[in-house]
Short mmCIF file of C-alpha atoms and ligand atoms in Angstrom, two decimals:
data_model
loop_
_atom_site.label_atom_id
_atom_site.label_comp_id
_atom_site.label_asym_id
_atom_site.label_seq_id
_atom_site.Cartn_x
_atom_site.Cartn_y
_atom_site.Cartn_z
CA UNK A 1 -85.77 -67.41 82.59
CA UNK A 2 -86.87 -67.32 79.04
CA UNK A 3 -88.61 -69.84 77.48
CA UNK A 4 -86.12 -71.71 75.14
CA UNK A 5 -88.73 -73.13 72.94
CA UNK A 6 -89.97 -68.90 72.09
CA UNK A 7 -88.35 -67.97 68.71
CA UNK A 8 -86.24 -64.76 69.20
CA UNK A 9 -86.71 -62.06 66.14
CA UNK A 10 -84.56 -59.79 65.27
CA UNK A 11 -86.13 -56.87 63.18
CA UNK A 12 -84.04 -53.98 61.95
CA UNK A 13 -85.39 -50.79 61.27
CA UNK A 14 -88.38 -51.78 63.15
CA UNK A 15 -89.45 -48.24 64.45
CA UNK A 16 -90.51 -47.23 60.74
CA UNK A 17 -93.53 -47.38 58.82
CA UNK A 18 -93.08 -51.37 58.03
CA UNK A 19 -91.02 -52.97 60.64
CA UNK A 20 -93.41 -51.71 63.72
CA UNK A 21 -96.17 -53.44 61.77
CA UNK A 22 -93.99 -56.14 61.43
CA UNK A 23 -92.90 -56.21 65.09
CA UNK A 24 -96.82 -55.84 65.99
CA UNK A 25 -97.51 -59.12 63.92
CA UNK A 26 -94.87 -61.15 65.18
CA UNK A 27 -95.60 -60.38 68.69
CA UNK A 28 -99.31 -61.22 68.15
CA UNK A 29 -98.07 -64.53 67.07
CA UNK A 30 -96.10 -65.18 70.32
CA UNK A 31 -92.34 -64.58 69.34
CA UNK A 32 -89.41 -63.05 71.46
CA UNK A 33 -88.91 -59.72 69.18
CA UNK A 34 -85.65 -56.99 69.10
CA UNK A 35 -86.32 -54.14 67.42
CA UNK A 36 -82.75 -52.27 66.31
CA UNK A 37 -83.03 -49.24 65.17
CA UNK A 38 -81.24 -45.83 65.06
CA UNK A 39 -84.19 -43.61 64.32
CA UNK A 40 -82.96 -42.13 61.28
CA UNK A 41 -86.74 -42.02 59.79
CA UNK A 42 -88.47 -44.15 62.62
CA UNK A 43 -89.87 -43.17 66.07
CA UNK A 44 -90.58 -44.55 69.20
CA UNK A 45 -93.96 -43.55 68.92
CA UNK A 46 -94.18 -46.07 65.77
CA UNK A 47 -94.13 -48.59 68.44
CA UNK A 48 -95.73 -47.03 71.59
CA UNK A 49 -98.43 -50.37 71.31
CA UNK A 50 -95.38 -52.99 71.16
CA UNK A 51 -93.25 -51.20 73.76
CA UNK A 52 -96.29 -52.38 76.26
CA UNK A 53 -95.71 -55.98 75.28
CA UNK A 54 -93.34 -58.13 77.65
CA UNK A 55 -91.84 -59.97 74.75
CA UNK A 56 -90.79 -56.90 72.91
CA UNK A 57 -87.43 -54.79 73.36
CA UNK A 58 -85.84 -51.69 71.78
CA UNK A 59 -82.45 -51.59 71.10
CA UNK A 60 -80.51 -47.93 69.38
CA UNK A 61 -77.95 -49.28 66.85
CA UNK A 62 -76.90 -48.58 63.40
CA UNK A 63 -76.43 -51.15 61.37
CA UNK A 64 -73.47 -50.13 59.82
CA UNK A 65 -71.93 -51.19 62.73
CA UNK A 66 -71.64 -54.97 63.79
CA UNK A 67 -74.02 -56.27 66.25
CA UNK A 68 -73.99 -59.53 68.72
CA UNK A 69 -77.30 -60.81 69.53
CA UNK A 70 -78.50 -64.36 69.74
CA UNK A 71 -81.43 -64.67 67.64
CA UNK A 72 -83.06 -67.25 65.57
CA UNK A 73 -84.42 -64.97 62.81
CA UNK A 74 -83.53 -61.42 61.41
CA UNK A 75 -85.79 -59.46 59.45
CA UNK A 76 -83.42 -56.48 58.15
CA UNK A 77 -85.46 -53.62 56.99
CA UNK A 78 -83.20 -51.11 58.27
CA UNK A 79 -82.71 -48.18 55.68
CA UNK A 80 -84.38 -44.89 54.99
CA UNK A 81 -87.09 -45.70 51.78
CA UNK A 82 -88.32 -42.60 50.48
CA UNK A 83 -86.17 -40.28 48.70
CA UNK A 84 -86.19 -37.49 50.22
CA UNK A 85 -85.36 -39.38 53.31
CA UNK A 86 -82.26 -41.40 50.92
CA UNK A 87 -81.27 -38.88 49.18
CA UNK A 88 -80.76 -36.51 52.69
CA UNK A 89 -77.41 -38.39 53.12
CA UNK A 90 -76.41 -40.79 50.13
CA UNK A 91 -73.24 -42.31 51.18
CA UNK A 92 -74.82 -43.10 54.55
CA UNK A 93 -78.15 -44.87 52.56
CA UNK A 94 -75.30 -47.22 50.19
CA UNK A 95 -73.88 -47.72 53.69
CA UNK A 96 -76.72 -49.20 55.51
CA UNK A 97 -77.88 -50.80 52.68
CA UNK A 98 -74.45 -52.46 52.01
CA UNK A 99 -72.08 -52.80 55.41
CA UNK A 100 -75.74 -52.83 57.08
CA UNK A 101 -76.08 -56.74 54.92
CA UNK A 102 -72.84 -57.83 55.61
CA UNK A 103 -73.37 -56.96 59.07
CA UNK A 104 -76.81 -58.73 59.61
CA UNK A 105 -75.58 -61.52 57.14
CA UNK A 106 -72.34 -62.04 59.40
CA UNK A 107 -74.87 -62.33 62.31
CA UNK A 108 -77.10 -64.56 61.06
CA UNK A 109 -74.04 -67.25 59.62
CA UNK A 110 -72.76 -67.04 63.34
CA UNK A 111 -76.08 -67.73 65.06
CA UNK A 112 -76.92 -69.86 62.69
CA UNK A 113 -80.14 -67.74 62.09
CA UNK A 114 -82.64 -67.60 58.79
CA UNK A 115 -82.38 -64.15 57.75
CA UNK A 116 -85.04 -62.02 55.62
CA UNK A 117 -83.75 -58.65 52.79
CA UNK A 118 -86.37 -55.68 52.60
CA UNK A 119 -85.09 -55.15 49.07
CA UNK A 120 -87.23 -52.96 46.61
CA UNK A 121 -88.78 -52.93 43.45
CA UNK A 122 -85.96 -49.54 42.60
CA UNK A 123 -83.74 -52.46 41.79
CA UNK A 124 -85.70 -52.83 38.73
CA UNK A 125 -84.74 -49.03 38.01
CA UNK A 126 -87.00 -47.46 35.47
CA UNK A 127 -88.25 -51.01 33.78
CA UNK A 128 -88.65 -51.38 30.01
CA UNK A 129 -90.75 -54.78 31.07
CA UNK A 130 -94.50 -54.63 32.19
CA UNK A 131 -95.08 -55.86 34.26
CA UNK A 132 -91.56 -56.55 36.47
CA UNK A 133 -91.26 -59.98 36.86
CA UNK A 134 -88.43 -61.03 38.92
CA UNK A 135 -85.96 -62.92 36.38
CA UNK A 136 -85.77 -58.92 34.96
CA UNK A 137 -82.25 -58.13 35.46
CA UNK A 138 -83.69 -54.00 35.75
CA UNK A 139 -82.71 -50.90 34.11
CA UNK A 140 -80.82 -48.62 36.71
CA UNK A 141 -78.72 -45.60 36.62
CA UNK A 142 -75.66 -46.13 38.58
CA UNK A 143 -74.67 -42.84 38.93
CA UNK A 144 -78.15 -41.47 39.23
CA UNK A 145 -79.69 -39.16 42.58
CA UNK A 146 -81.66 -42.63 43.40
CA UNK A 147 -78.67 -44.47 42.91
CA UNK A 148 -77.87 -44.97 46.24
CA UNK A 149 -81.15 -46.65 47.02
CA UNK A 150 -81.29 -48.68 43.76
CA UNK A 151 -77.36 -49.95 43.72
CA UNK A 152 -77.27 -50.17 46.97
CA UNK A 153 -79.95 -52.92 47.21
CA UNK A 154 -78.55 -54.32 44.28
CA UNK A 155 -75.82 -54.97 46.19
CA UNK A 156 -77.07 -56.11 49.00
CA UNK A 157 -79.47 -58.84 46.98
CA UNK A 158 -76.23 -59.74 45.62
CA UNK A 159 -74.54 -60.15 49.27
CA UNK A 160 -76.93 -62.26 50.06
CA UNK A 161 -76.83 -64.41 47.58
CA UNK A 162 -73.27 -65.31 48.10
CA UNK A 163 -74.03 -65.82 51.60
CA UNK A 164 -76.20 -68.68 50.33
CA UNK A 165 -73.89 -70.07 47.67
CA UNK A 166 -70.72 -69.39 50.13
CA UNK A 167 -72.24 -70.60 53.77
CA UNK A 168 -75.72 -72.27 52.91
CA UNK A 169 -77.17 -69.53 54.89
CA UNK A 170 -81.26 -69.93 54.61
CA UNK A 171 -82.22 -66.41 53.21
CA UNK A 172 -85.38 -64.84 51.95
CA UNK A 173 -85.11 -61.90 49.90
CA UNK A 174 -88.46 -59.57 49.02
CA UNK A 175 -88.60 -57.38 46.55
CA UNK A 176 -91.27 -54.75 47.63
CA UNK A 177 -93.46 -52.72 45.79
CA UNK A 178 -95.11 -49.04 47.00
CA UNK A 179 -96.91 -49.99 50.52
CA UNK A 180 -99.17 -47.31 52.15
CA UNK A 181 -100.58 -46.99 55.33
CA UNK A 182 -100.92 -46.15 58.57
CA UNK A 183 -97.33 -45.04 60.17
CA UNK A 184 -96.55 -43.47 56.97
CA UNK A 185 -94.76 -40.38 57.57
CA UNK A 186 -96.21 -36.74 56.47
CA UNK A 187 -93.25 -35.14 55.02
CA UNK A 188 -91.90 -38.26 53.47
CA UNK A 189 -92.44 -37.12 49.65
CA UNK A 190 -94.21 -40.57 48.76
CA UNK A 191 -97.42 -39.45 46.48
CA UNK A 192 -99.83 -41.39 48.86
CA UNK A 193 -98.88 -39.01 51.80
CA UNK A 194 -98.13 -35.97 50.14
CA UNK A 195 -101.72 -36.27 48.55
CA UNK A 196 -103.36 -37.40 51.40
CA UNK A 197 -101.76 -34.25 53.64
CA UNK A 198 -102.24 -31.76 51.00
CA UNK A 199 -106.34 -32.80 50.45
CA UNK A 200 -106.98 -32.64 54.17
CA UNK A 201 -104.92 -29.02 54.44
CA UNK A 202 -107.19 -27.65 51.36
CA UNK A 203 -103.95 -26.91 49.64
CA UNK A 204 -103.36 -28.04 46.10
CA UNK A 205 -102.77 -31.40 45.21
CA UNK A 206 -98.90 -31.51 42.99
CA UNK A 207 -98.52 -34.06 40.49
CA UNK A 208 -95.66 -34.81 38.64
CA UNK A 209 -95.92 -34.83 34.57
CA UNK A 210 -98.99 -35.29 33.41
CA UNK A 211 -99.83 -37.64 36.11
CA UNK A 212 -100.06 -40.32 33.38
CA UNK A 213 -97.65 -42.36 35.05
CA UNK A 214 -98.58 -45.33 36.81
CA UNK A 215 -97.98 -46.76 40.20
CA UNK A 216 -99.48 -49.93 42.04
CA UNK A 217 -99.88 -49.43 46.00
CA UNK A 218 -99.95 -51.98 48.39
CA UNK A 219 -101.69 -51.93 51.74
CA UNK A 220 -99.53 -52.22 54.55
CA UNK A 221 -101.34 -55.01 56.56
CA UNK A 222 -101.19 -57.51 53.04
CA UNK A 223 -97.45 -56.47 52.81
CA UNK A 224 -96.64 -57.44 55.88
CA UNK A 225 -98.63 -60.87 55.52
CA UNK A 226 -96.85 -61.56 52.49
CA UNK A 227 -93.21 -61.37 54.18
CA UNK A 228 -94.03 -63.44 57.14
CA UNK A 229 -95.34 -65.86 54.79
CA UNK A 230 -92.50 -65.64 52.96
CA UNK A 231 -90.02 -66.62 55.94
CA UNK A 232 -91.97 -69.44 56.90
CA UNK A 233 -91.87 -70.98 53.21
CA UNK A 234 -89.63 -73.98 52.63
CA UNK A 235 -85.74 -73.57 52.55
CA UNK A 236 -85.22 -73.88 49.39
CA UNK A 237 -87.56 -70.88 48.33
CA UNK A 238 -85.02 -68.13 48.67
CA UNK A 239 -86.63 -65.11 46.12
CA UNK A 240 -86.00 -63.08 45.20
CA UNK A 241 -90.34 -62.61 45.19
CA UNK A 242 -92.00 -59.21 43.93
CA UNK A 243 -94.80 -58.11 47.07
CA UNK A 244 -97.11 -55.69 45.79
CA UNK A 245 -100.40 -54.98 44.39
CA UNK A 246 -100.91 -55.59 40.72
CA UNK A 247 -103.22 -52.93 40.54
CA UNK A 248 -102.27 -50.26 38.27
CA UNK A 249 -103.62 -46.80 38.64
CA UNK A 250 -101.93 -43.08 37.28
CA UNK A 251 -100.86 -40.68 39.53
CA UNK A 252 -103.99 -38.63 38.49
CA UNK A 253 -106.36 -40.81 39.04
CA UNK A 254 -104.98 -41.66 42.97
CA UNK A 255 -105.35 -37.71 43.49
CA UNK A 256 -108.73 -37.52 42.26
CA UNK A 257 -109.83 -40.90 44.64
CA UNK A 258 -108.17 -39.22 47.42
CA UNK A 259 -109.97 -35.88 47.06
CA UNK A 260 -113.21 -37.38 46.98
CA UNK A 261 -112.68 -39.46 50.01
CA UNK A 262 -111.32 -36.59 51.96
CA UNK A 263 -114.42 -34.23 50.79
CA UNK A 264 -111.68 -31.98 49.67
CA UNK A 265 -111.63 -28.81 48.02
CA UNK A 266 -108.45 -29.10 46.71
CA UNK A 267 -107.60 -29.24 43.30
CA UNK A 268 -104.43 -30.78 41.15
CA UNK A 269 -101.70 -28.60 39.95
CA UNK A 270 -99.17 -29.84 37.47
CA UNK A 271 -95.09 -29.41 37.35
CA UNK A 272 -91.80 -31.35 35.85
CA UNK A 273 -91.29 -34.60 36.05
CA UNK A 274 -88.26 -35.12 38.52
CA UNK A 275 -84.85 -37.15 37.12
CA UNK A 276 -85.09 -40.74 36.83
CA UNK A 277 -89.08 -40.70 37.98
CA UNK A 278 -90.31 -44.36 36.40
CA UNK A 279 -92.86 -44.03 33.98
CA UNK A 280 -94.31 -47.24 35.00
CA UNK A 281 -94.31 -49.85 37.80
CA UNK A 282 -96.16 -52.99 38.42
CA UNK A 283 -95.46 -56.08 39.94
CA UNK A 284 -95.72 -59.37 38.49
CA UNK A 285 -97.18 -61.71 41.53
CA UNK A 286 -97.38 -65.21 39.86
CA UNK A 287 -94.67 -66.32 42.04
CA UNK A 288 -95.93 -65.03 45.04
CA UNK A 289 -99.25 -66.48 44.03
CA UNK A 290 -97.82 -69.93 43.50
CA UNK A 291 -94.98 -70.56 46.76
CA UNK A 292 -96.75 -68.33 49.14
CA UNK A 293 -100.55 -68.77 48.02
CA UNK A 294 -100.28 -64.90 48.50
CA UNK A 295 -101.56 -61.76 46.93
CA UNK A 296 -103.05 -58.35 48.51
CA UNK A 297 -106.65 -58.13 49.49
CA UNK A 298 -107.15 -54.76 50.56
CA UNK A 299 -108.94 -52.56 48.00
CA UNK A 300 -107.30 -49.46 47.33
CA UNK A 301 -110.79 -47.40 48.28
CA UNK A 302 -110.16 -49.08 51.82
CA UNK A 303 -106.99 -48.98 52.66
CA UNK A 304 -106.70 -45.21 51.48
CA UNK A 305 -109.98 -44.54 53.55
CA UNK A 306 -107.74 -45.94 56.52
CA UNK A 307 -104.88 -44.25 55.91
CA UNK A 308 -106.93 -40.58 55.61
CA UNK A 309 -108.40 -41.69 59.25
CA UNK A 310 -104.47 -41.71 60.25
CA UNK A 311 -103.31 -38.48 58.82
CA UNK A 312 -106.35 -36.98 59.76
CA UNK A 313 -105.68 -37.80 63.42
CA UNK A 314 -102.00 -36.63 62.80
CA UNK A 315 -102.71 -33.55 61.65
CA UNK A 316 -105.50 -32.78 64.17
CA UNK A 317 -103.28 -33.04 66.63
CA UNK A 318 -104.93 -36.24 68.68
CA UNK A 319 -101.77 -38.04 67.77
CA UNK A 320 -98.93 -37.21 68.23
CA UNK A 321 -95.55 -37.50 66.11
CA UNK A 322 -92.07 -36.49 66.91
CA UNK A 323 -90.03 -35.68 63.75
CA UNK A 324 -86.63 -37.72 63.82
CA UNK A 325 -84.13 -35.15 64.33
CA UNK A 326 -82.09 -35.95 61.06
CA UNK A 327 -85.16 -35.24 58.73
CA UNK A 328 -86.71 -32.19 60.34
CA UNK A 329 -87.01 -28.96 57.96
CA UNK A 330 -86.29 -31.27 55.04
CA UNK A 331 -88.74 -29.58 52.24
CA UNK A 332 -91.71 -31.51 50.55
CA UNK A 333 -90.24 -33.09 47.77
CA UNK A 334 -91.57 -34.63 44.79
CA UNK A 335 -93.26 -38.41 45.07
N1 NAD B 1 -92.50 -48.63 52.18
C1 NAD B 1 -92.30 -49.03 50.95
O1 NAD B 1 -93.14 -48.78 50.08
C2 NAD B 1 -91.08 -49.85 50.60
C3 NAD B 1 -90.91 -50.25 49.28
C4 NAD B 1 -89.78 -50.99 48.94
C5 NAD B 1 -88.87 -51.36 49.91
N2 NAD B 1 -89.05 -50.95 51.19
C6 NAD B 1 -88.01 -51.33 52.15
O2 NAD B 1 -88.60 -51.70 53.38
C7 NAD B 1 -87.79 -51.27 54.46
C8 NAD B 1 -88.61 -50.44 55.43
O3 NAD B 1 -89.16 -49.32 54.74
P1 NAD B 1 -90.14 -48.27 55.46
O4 NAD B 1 -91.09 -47.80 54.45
O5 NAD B 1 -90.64 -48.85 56.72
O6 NAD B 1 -89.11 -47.09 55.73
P2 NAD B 1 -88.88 -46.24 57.05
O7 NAD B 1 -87.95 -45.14 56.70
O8 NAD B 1 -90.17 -45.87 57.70
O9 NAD B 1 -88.14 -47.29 58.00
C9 NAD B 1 -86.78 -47.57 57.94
C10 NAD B 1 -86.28 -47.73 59.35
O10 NAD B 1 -84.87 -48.04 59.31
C11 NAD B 1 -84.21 -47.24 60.28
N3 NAD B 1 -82.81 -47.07 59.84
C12 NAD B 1 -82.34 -46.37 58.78
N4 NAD B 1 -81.01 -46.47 58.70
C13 NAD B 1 -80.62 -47.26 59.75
C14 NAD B 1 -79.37 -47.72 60.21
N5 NAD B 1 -78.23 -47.40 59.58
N6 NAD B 1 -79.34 -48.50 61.32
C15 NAD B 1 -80.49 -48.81 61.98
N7 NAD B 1 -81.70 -48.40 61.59
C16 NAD B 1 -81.77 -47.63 60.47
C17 NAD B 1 -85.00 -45.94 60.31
O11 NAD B 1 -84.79 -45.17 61.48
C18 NAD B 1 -86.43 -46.47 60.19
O12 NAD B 1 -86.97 -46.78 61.44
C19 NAD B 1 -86.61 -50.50 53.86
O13 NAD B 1 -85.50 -51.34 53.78
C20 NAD B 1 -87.10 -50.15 52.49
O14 NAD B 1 -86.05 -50.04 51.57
C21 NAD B 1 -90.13 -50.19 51.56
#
């Protein structure tokens, strides 16, 4: 029999890069936890350390299709994040992203559940505010290659905020900013991994424009504390709330930290700028900061230091990965 008084978690997408970290914190603090995902971009092996738990079990399930579960909380992070991963199959990422919210919101108004929204800083498109603070209504191309990221979490922010104003349902919605870390997949064309890979193969580092633009990265392990913090704030604090690291560094300076703490000998080559690229990108915290009593306190030296300790493992072979069938052969492409 299971203990009634156990909250029971629903996490979707929670074989990726975030949700088995999230799944890893929330069974460390004693709750029931379902992971549904359909491996798309995650792997079991994301979770081989949860899988051991008793409270933990994997479920295969797109969430473009309805689901019945009883839960008491849903965390829905299900939906590829990188582009080259989004951009592999466009009309499928608008349809998680979209009939993948209605789904989970549909779920949580019958359960009766509080329900959490991975959404994205992309919604903010290619800001002409610095830096993004959340009552920024964003910039986007709607017809763009990334527009089936950006518009599709646009509309699912938008689902569920009708969900509140329609049903009352208690939501929390996220907005997150680049997160690095551990988990992070190789080939997924984000500039901390590309970087990372291409310093500890020797080969040389590519960097977009003149590597002037800026980017803010958050370690994975302060992300993570900032949305379970965020589902445990009051009711009435819905978000939408920017998570990420103020920080602001250019693309050309992250290189250069990474070769030096990789002892690399590679050096930077430049090429074009791809479409829609944002020049800029920084999150404004204050309201973090003020309802969650949040902000990130990994340095970037560190948590790049652990991340180079993960790849490096990766690529030496003393850890294994198993590339999710839909993204193998997929070429490097740009961050
Ligand atoms: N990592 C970041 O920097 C970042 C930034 C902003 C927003 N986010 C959001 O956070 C969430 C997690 O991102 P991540 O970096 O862990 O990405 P990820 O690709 O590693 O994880 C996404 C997971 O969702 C699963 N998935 C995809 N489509 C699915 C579907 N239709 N049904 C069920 N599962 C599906 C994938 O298999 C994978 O396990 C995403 O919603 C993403 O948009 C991430």
């Amino acid at each position: 029999m299971r203990d009634p008084s156990r909250r029971r978690v629903l996490v979707t997408g929670g074989a990726g890069f975030l949700g088995s970290h999230l799944c890893e914190k929330l069974l460390a603090a004693g709750k029931e936890v379902l992971c549904v995902d359909n491996f798309y971009t995650g792997t079991k092996d994301n979770l081989k350390s949860a899988m051991g738990e008793p409270l933990f079990e994997l479920m295969r399930h797109d969430v473009t299709f309805p689901l019945y579960v009883e839960v008491d909380e849903i965390y829905n992070l299900a939906c590829p994040a990188s582009p080259v991963h989004y951009q592999f199959d466009p009309v499928q990422t608008t349809k998680t992203s979209v009939h993948g919210a209605i789904n989970m919101l549909g779920l949580a108004k019958r359960v009766k559940a509080k329900i959490f929204q991975a959404s994205t800083s992309e919604v903010y498109g290619d800001p002409t505010v610095h830096p993004q603070k959340e009552n920024y209504w964003g910039h986007v191309n709607p017809v763009g290659s990334r527009s089936c990221y950006d518009e599709g979490k646009r509309c699912a922010e938008t689902l569920f905020f009708d969900y509140r104003r329609q049903h009352n349902l208690p939501i929390k919605v996220a907005r997150i900013f680049n997160t690095y870390g551990p988990r992070m997949h190789p080939n997924d064309g984000r500039v901390v991994s590309n970087f990372i890979v291409q310093a500890l193969q020797g080969k040389p580092i590519t960097v977009y424009g003149k590597g002037r633009q800026t980017r803010s990265f958050c370690y994975v392990s302060d992300l993570i504390d900032g949305i379970v913090r965020l589902m445990k704030s009051d009711d009435d604090f819905t978000g939408p709330v920017n998570l990420g690291n103020p920080h602001e560094c250019t693309v050309q300076e992250l290189a250069e930290l990474i070769i030096e703490l990789c002892g690399s000998p590679s050096r930077i080559v430049f090429e074009p700028l791809p479409s829609d690229d944002p020049a800029r990108r920084c999150p404004d915290i204050t309201l973090a900061k003020a309802m969650l009593g949040w902000q990130p306190k990994v340095p970037l030296r560190e948590g790049l230091e652990r991340t180079i300790e993960y790849f490096d493992g990766l690529l030496s072979g003393s850890r294994k990965t198993r590339p999710a069938r839909s993204r193998e052969n997929i070429p490097l492409p740009p961050p």
